[in-house]
XYZ file of C-alpha atoms in Angstrom:
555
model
C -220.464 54.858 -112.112
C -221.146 52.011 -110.101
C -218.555 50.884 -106.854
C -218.142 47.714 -106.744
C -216.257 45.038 -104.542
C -214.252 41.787 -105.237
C -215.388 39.455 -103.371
C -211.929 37.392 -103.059
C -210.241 40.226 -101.221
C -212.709 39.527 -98.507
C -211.862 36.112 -98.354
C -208.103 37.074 -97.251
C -207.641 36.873 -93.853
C -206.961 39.769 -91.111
C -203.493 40.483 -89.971
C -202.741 40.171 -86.214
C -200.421 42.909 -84.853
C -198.776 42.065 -81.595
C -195.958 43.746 -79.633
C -192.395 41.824 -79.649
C -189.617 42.004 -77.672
C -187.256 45.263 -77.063
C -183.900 43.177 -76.089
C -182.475 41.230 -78.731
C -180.050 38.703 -77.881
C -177.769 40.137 -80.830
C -177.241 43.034 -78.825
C -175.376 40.901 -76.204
C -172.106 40.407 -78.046
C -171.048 44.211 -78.513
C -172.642 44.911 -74.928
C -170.113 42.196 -73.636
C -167.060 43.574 -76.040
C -167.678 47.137 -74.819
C -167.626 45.960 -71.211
C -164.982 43.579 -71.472
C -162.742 46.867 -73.183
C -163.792 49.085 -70.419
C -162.366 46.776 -67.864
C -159.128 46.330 -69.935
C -158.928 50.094 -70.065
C -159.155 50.459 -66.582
C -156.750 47.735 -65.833
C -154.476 48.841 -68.224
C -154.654 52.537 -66.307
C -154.703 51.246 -62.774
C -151.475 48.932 -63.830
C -149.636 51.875 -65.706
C -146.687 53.425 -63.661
C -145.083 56.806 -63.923
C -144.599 57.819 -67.029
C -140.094 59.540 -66.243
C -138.016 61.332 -68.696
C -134.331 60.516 -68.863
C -131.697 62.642 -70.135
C -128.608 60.840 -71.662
C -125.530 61.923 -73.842
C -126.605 59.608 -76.213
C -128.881 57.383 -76.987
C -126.687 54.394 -78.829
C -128.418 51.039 -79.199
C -132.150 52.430 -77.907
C -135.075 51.872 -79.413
C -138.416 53.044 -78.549
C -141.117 50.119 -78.001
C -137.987 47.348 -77.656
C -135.865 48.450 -75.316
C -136.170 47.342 -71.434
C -135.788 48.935 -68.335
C -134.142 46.323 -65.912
C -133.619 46.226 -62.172
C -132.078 42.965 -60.779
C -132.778 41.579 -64.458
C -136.384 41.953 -63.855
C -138.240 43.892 -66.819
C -139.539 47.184 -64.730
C -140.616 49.262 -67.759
C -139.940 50.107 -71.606
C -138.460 52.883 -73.735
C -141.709 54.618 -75.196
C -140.243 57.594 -77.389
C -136.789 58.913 -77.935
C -136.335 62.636 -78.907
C -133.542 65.123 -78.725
C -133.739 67.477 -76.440
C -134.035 71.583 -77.578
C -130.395 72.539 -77.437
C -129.374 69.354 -79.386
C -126.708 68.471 -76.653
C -128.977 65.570 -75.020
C -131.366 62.718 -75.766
C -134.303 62.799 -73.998
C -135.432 59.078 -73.122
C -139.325 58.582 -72.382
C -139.951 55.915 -70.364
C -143.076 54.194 -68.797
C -142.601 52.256 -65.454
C -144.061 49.393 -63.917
C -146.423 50.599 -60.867
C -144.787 48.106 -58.405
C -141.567 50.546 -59.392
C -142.973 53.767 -58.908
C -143.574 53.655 -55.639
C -139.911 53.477 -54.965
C -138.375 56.101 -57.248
C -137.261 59.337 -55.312
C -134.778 61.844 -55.617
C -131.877 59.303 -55.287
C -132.826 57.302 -58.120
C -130.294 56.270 -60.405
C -130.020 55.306 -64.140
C -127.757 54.067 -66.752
C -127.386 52.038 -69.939
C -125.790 48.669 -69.852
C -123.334 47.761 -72.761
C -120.432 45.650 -73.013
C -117.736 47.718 -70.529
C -113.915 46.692 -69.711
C -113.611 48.169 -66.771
C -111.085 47.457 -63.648
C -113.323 45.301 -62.326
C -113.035 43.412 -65.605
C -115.723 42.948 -69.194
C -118.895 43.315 -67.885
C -122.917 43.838 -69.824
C -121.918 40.913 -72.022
C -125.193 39.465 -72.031
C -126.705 42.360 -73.929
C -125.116 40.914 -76.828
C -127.790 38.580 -76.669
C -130.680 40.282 -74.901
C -129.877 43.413 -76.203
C -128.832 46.972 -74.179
C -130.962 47.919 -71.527
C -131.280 50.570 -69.342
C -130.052 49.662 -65.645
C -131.918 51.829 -62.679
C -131.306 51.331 -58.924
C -133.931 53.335 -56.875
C -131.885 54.723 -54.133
C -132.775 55.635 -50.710
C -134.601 59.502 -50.054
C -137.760 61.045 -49.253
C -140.173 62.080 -51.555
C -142.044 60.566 -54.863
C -141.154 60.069 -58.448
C -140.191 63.365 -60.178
C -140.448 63.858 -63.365
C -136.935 64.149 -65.609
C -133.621 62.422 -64.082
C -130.189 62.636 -65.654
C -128.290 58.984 -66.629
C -124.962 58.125 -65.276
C -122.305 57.770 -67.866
C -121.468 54.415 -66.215
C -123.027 52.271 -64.668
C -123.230 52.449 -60.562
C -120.580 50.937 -58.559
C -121.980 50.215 -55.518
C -125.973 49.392 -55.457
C -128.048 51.168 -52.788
C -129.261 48.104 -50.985
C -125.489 47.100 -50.118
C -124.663 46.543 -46.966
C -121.429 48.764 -45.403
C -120.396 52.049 -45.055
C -118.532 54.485 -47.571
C -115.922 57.418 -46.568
C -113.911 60.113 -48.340
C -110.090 59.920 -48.984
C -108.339 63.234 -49.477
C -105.188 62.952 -51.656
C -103.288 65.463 -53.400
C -103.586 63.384 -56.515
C -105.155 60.716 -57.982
C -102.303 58.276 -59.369
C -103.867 54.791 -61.207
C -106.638 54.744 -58.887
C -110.067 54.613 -60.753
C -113.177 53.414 -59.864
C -113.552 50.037 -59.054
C -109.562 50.467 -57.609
C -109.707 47.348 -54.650
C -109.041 48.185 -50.774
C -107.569 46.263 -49.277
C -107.460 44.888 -45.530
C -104.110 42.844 -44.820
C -104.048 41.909 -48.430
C -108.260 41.152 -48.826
C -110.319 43.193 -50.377
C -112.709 44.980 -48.213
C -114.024 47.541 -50.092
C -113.399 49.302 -53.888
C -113.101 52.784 -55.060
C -116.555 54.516 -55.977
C -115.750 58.030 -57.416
C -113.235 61.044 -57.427
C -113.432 64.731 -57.834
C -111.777 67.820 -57.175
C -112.004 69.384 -54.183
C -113.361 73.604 -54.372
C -110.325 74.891 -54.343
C -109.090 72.075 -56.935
C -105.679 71.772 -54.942
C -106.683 68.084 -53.529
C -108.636 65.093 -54.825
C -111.570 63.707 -52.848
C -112.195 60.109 -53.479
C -115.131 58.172 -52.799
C -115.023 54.612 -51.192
C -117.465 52.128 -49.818
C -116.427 49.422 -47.501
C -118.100 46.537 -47.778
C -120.132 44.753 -44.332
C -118.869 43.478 -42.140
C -115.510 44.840 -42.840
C -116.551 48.416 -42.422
C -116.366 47.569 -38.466
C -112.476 47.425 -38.844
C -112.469 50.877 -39.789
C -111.812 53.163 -36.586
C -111.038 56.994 -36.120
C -107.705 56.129 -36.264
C -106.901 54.455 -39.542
C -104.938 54.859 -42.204
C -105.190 54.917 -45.957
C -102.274 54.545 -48.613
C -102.134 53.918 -51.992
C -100.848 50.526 -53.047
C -100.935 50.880 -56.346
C -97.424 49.073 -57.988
C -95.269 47.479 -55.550
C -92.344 48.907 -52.965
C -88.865 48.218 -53.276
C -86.894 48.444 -50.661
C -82.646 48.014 -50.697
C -81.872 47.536 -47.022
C -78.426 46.230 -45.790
C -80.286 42.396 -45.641
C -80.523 42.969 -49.496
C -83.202 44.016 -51.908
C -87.065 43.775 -50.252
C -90.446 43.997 -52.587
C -93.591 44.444 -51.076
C -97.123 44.125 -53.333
C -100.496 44.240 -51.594
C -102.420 42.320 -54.271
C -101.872 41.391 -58.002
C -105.179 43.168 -58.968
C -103.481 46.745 -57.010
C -100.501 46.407 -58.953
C -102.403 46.028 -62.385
C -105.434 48.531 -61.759
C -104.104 50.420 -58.754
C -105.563 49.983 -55.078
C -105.501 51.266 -51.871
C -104.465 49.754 -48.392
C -105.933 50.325 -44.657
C -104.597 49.226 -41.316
C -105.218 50.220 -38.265
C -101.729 50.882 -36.093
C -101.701 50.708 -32.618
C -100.664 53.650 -30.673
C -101.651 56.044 -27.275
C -104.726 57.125 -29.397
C -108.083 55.143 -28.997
C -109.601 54.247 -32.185
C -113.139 55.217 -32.036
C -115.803 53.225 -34.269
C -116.410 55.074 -37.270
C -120.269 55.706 -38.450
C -119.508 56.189 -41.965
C -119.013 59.674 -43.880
C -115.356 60.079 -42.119
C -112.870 61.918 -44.457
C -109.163 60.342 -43.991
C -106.105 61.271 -45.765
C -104.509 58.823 -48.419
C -101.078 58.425 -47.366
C -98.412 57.787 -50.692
C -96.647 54.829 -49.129
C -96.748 52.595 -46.401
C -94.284 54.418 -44.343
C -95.961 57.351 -44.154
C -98.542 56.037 -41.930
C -96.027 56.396 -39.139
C -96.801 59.796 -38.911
C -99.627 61.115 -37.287
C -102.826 61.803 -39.459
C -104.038 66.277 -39.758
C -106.902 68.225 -41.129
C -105.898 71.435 -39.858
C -103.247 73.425 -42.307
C -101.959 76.586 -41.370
C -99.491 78.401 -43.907
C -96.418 80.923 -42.781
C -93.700 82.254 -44.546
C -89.986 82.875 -43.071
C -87.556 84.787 -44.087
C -83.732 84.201 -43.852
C -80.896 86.284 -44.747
C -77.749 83.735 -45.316
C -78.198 80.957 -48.315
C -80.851 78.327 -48.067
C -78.684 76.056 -50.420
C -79.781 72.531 -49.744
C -83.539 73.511 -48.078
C -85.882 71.813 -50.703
C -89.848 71.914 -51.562
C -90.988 69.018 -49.019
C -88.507 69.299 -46.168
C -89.552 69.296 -43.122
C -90.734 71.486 -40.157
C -89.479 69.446 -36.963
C -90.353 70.806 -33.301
C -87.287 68.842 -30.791
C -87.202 66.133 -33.627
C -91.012 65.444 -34.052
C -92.144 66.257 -37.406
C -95.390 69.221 -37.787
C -95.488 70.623 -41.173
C -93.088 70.563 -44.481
C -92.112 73.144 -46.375
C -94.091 74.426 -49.169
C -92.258 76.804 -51.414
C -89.499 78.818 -52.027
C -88.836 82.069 -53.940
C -86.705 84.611 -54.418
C -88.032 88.270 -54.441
C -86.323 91.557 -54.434
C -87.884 95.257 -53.631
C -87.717 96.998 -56.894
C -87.225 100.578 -54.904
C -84.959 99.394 -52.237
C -83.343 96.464 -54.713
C -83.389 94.518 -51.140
C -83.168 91.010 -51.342
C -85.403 88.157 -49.549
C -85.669 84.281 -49.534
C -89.325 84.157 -48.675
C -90.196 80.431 -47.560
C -93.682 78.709 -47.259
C -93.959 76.282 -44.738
C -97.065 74.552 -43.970
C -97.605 73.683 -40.071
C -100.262 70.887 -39.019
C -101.258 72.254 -35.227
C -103.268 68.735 -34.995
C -100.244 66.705 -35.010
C -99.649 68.421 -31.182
C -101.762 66.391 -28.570
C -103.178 69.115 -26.235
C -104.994 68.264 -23.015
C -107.611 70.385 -22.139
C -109.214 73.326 -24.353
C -106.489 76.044 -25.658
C -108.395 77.935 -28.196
C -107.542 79.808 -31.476
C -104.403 77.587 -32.521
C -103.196 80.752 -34.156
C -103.352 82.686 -30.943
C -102.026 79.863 -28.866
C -98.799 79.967 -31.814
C -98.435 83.700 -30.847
C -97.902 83.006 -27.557
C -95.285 80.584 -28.298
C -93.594 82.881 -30.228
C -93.609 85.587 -27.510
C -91.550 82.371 -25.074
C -88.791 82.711 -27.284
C -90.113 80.189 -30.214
C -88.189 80.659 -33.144
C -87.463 79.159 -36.350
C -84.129 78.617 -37.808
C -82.541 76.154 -40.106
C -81.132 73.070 -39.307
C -78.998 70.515 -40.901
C -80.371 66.778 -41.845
C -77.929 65.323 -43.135
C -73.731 66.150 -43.261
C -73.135 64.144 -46.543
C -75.641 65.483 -48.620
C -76.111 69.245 -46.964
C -80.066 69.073 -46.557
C -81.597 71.495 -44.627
C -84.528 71.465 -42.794
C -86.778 73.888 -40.582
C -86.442 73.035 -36.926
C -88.768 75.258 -34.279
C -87.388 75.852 -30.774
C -87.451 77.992 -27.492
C -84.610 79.879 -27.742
C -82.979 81.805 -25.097
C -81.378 85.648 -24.575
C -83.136 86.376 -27.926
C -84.898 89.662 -29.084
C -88.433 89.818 -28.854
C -90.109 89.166 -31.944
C -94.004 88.760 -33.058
C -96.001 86.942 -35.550
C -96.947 90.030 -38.789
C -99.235 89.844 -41.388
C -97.374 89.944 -44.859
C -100.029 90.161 -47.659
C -102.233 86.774 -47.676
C -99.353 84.870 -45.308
C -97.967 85.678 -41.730
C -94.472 86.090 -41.143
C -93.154 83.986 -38.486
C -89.757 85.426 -36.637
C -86.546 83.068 -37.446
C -83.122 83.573 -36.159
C -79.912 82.357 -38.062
C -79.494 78.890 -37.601
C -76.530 76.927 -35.538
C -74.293 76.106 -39.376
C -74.657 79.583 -40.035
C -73.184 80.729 -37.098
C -70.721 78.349 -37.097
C -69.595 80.085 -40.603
C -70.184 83.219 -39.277
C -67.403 82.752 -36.448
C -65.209 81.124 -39.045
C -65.398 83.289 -41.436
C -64.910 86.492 -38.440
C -61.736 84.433 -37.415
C -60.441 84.071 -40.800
C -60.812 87.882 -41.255
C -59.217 87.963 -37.703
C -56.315 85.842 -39.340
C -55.970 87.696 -42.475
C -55.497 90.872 -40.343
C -52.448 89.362 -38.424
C -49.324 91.132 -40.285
C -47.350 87.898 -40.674
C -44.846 89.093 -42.928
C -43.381 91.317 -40.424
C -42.990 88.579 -37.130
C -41.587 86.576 -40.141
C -39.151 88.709 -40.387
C -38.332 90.010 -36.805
C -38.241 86.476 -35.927
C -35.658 85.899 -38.703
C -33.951 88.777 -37.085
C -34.046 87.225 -33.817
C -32.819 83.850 -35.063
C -29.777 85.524 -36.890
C -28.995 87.261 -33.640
C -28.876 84.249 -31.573
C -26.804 82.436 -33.832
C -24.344 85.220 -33.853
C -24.021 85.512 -29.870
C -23.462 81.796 -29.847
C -20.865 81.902 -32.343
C -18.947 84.774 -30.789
C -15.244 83.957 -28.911
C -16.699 85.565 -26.185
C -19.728 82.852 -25.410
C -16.986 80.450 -26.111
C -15.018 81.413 -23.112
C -17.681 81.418 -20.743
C -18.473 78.056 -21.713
C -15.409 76.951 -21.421
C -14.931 78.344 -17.787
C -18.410 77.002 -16.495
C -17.238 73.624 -17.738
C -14.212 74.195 -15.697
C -16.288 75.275 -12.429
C -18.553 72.514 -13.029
C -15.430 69.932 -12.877
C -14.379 71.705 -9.716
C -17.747 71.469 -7.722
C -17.785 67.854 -8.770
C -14.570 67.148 -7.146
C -16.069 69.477 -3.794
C -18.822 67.330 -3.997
C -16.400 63.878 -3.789
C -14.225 65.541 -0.901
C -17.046 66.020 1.338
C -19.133 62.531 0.383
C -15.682 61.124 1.528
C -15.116 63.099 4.692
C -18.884 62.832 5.801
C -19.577 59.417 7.177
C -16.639 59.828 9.277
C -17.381 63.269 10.621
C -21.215 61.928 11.400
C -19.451 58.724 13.174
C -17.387 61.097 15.489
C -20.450 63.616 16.347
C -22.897 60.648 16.980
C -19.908 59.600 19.313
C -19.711 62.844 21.224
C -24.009 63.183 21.476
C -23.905 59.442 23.051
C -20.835 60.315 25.691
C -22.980 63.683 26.438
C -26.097 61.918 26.992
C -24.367 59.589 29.539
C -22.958 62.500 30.786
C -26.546 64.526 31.564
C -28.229 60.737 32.513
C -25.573 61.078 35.688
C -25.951 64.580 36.216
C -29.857 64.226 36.101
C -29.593 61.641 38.914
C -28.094 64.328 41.210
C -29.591 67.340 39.642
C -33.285 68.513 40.329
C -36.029 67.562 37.093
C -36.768 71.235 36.707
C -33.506 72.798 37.628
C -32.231 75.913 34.994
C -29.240 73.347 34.373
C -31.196 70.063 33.454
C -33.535 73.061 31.054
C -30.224 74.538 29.321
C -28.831 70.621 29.413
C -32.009 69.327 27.400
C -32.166 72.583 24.934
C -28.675 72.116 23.835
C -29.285 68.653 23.129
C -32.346 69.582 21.035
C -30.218 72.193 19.011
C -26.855 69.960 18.469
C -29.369 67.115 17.344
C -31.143 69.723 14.822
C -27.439 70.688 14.136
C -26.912 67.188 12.774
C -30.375 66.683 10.855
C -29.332 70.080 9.015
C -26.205 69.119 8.225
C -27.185 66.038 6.796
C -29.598 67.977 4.739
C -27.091 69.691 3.321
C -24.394 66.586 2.519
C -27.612 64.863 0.209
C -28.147 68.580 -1.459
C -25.099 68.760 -2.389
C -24.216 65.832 -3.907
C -27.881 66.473 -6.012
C -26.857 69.510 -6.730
C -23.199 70.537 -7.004
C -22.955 73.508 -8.892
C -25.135 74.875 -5.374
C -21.557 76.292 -3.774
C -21.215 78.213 -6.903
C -24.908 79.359 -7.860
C -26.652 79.111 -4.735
C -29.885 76.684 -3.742
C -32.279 77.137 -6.461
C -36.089 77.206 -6.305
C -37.638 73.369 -7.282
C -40.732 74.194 -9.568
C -43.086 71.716 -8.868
């Protein structure tokens, strides 16, 4: 078999192999996507903020993907899942921030969802009828980073951290119409609003939040005073009827009024967190402000008729406490009576200079001086009673017990109930006094008299002193006739006598026994006459005098 070859096939010509290139520019496009993802990736990360969970009651008008988180109206994140939470009892809101935000969230942070609200500030979140609800945040002021889960507000947050002022606590005993977003007011402008309430931990008071707006919150010193001026106060005077309203916005939504009164205390700038007392009225801010409560019961014996809840404890006049209840208990195994009453005494409304200590000891020692509590009249129309303290004299010594959670503090009976103590002794005094038997010894008496006058026998002898009477009278004329005539003829006889010794003395020695005896009868016939005329102006005073004898003038 023979091999042969076609000679066309060696005609064809040779096949160069040569080495291309490994880059194609084909590959460039997907090289250039994948970078061009990998940067958007990593921009996308670097960009990405804290991813928070919020916890809400519910989760009305949110939806995951659309809805915004806002601060200042500025888009700051988005709702990225909603989910309830494993009792059932909360929506759990996940939401992914900006990373401008995140820097600023801490501990503080606050968030809340905005919806149409009438509130007392008035209708507010009615754009999100257009833009939709959102989900309000304001990042507060504290240490520390983002955490992780943060309960929503319920509403949305009065007072933003960035604003300017100062806020305080109000203690009240209850809350009225105030309610958050209440106005306070500064001589009628609005300084500040209510921020929140709660009870205190005892739940006996109300603690309410305010913030004072800047630059107001510089009128606030140590010393002012908070009332309520919700409504409006009447007033009937004897000038007629007077109405008083602090603002038209306090007497729709309730507000509450501050002043600062000037008195002997300075007022000390305030640096914010101060707790004050909300006073119910205007009026009350005449008294003096207290923190400090003490609580001790007294115990009277005679009726407390007229002592209500609220009176007051007055030391000299100056009010320090009120009283806070009254009861009525009795000793089941003695069946002894007592009119326990709670007052409630304010030792801060007492200046004291200087350090004294324990208020409660200082009170003991008081009560060891002779301080005492007793009850006190306040008013003689209506009968109210109050509780007046005083040093009391010539008292028994008395001491300050313990009785169960209070302390007894000594009282004495007050000054009404002795005054019906004595009146009622000298009634009983009275009622003793066996009237019925002078009643009828001095109808004896009377009946006796009457006879003795009526008898013949008192007839007669007035008959025969009328008789004597007549004849001293006509004594009396005899001798007023017969004296000027008697005088005349004795001054006579003393003038010839003196003549007599003036010619005798001019032969007769000065100091002779004669001239003595001379000048001493003289003296005795001129006392003679001086008596006698005495006598003459007795008589005719008092004729009946030759019968009866010179009485004794009473003065």
């Amino acid at each position: 078999m023979h091999c042969m070859t076609d000679p066309t096939l060696d005609q064809l010509p040779e096949a160069v192999v040569t080495a291309g290139s490994r880059l194609s520019l084909v590959w460039l496009i997907p090289i250039l996507a994948l970078v061009i993802s990998g940067w958007l990736v990593y921009k996308s990360y670097s960009d990405k903020g804290p991813t928070i969970t919020i916890s809400f009651s519910n989760a009305e008008g949110l939806e995951a993907g659309k809805t915004r988180v806002r601060y200042k109206d500025v888009d700051v994140g988005k709702v990225k899942n909603i989910e309830l939470n494993s009792d059932l009892k909360q929506v759990e809101v996940t939401v992914q921030l900006k990373k401008s935000v995140g820097y600023h969230l801490n501990e503080n942070t606050q968030f809340w969802i905005v919806r149409p609200r009438i509130s007392q500030k008035g209708i507010s979140g009615l754009n999100t009828l257009i833009s939709g609800i959102y989900i309000g945040m304001d990042p507060g002021q504290g240490e520390g980073g983002a955490l992780s889960h943060y309960s929503g507000r319920t509403d949305p947050l009065p007072i933003k951290s960035d604003a300017e002022g100062k806020a305080y606590f109000l203690t009240a005993d209850s809350l009225g119409s105030l309610d958050i977003g209440s106005g306070i007011f500064y001589r009628q402008i609005q300084v500040g609003e209510v921020t929140g309430y709660h009870l205190d931990a005892n739940g006996r008071s109300v603690i309410i939040n305010i913030f004072i707006n800047a630059p107001y919150d510089l009128l606030i010193r140590k010393n002012s005073r908070f009332w309520n001026a919700s409504g409006f106060d009447m007033q009937l005077t004897s000038s007629g009827v007077s109405a008083r309203l602090e603002s038209l916005s306090a007497l729709l939504t309730g507000g509450i009024a501050v002043d600062t009164p000037h008195n002997l205390e300075a007022g000390a700038a305030t640096e914010g967190g101060e707790r004050f007392t909300l006073l119910p009225n205007r009026e009350s801010i005449e008294d003096k402000p207290y923190s400090l409560t003490q609580y001790y019961v007294l115990y009277f014996d005679s009726s407390i008729r007229g002592l209500n809840t609220g009176a007051p404890v007055e030391f000299r006049g100056i009010k320090v406490g009120e009283v806070v209840d009254i009861d009525l208990q009795m000793d089941h195994r003695t069946l002894e009576v007592k009119l326990p009453v709670l007052i409630a005494l304010h030792p801060d409304l007492i200046t004291v200079t200087g350090d004294v200590g324990n208020p409660e000891s200082v009170l003991e020692t008081l009560v060891s001086r002779g301080l005492r509590a007793q009850l006190a009249s306040g008013n003689l129309i209506t009968g109210q009673l109050f509780v007046d303290l005083d040093f009391l004299k010539d008292i028994p010594k008395a001491k300050i017990t313990q009785s169960g959670p209070f302390r007894v503090f000594p009282t004495v009976p007050g000054a009404m109930e002795k005054i019906t103590r004595n009146v009622t002794e000298l009634l009983n005094k009275v009622g003793n006094i066996p009237l019925d038997e002078i009643t009828r010894d001095l109808r004896d008496t009377i009946s006796s008299i009457k006879s003795m006058v009526d008898s013949p026998e008192t007839r007669d002898v007035v008959g025969q002193m009328a008789k004597l009477v007549k004849h001293a009278d006509s004594l009396t004329q005899t001798l007023d006739a017969a004296a000027p005539s008697l005088m005349k003829n004795i001054d006579t006889s003393v003038k010839q006598l003196e003549r007599t010794l003036a010619t005798a003395d001019s032969t007769l020695s000065e100091d002779s026994p004669l001239i003595y005896d001379i000048r001493l009868l003289i003296d005795q016939l001129s006392s003679a006459v001086n008596s006698f005329e005495a006598l003459t102006d007795y008589l005719e005073r008092h004729p009946n005098a030759l019968l009866y004898g010179k009485t004794i003038d009473t003065p």
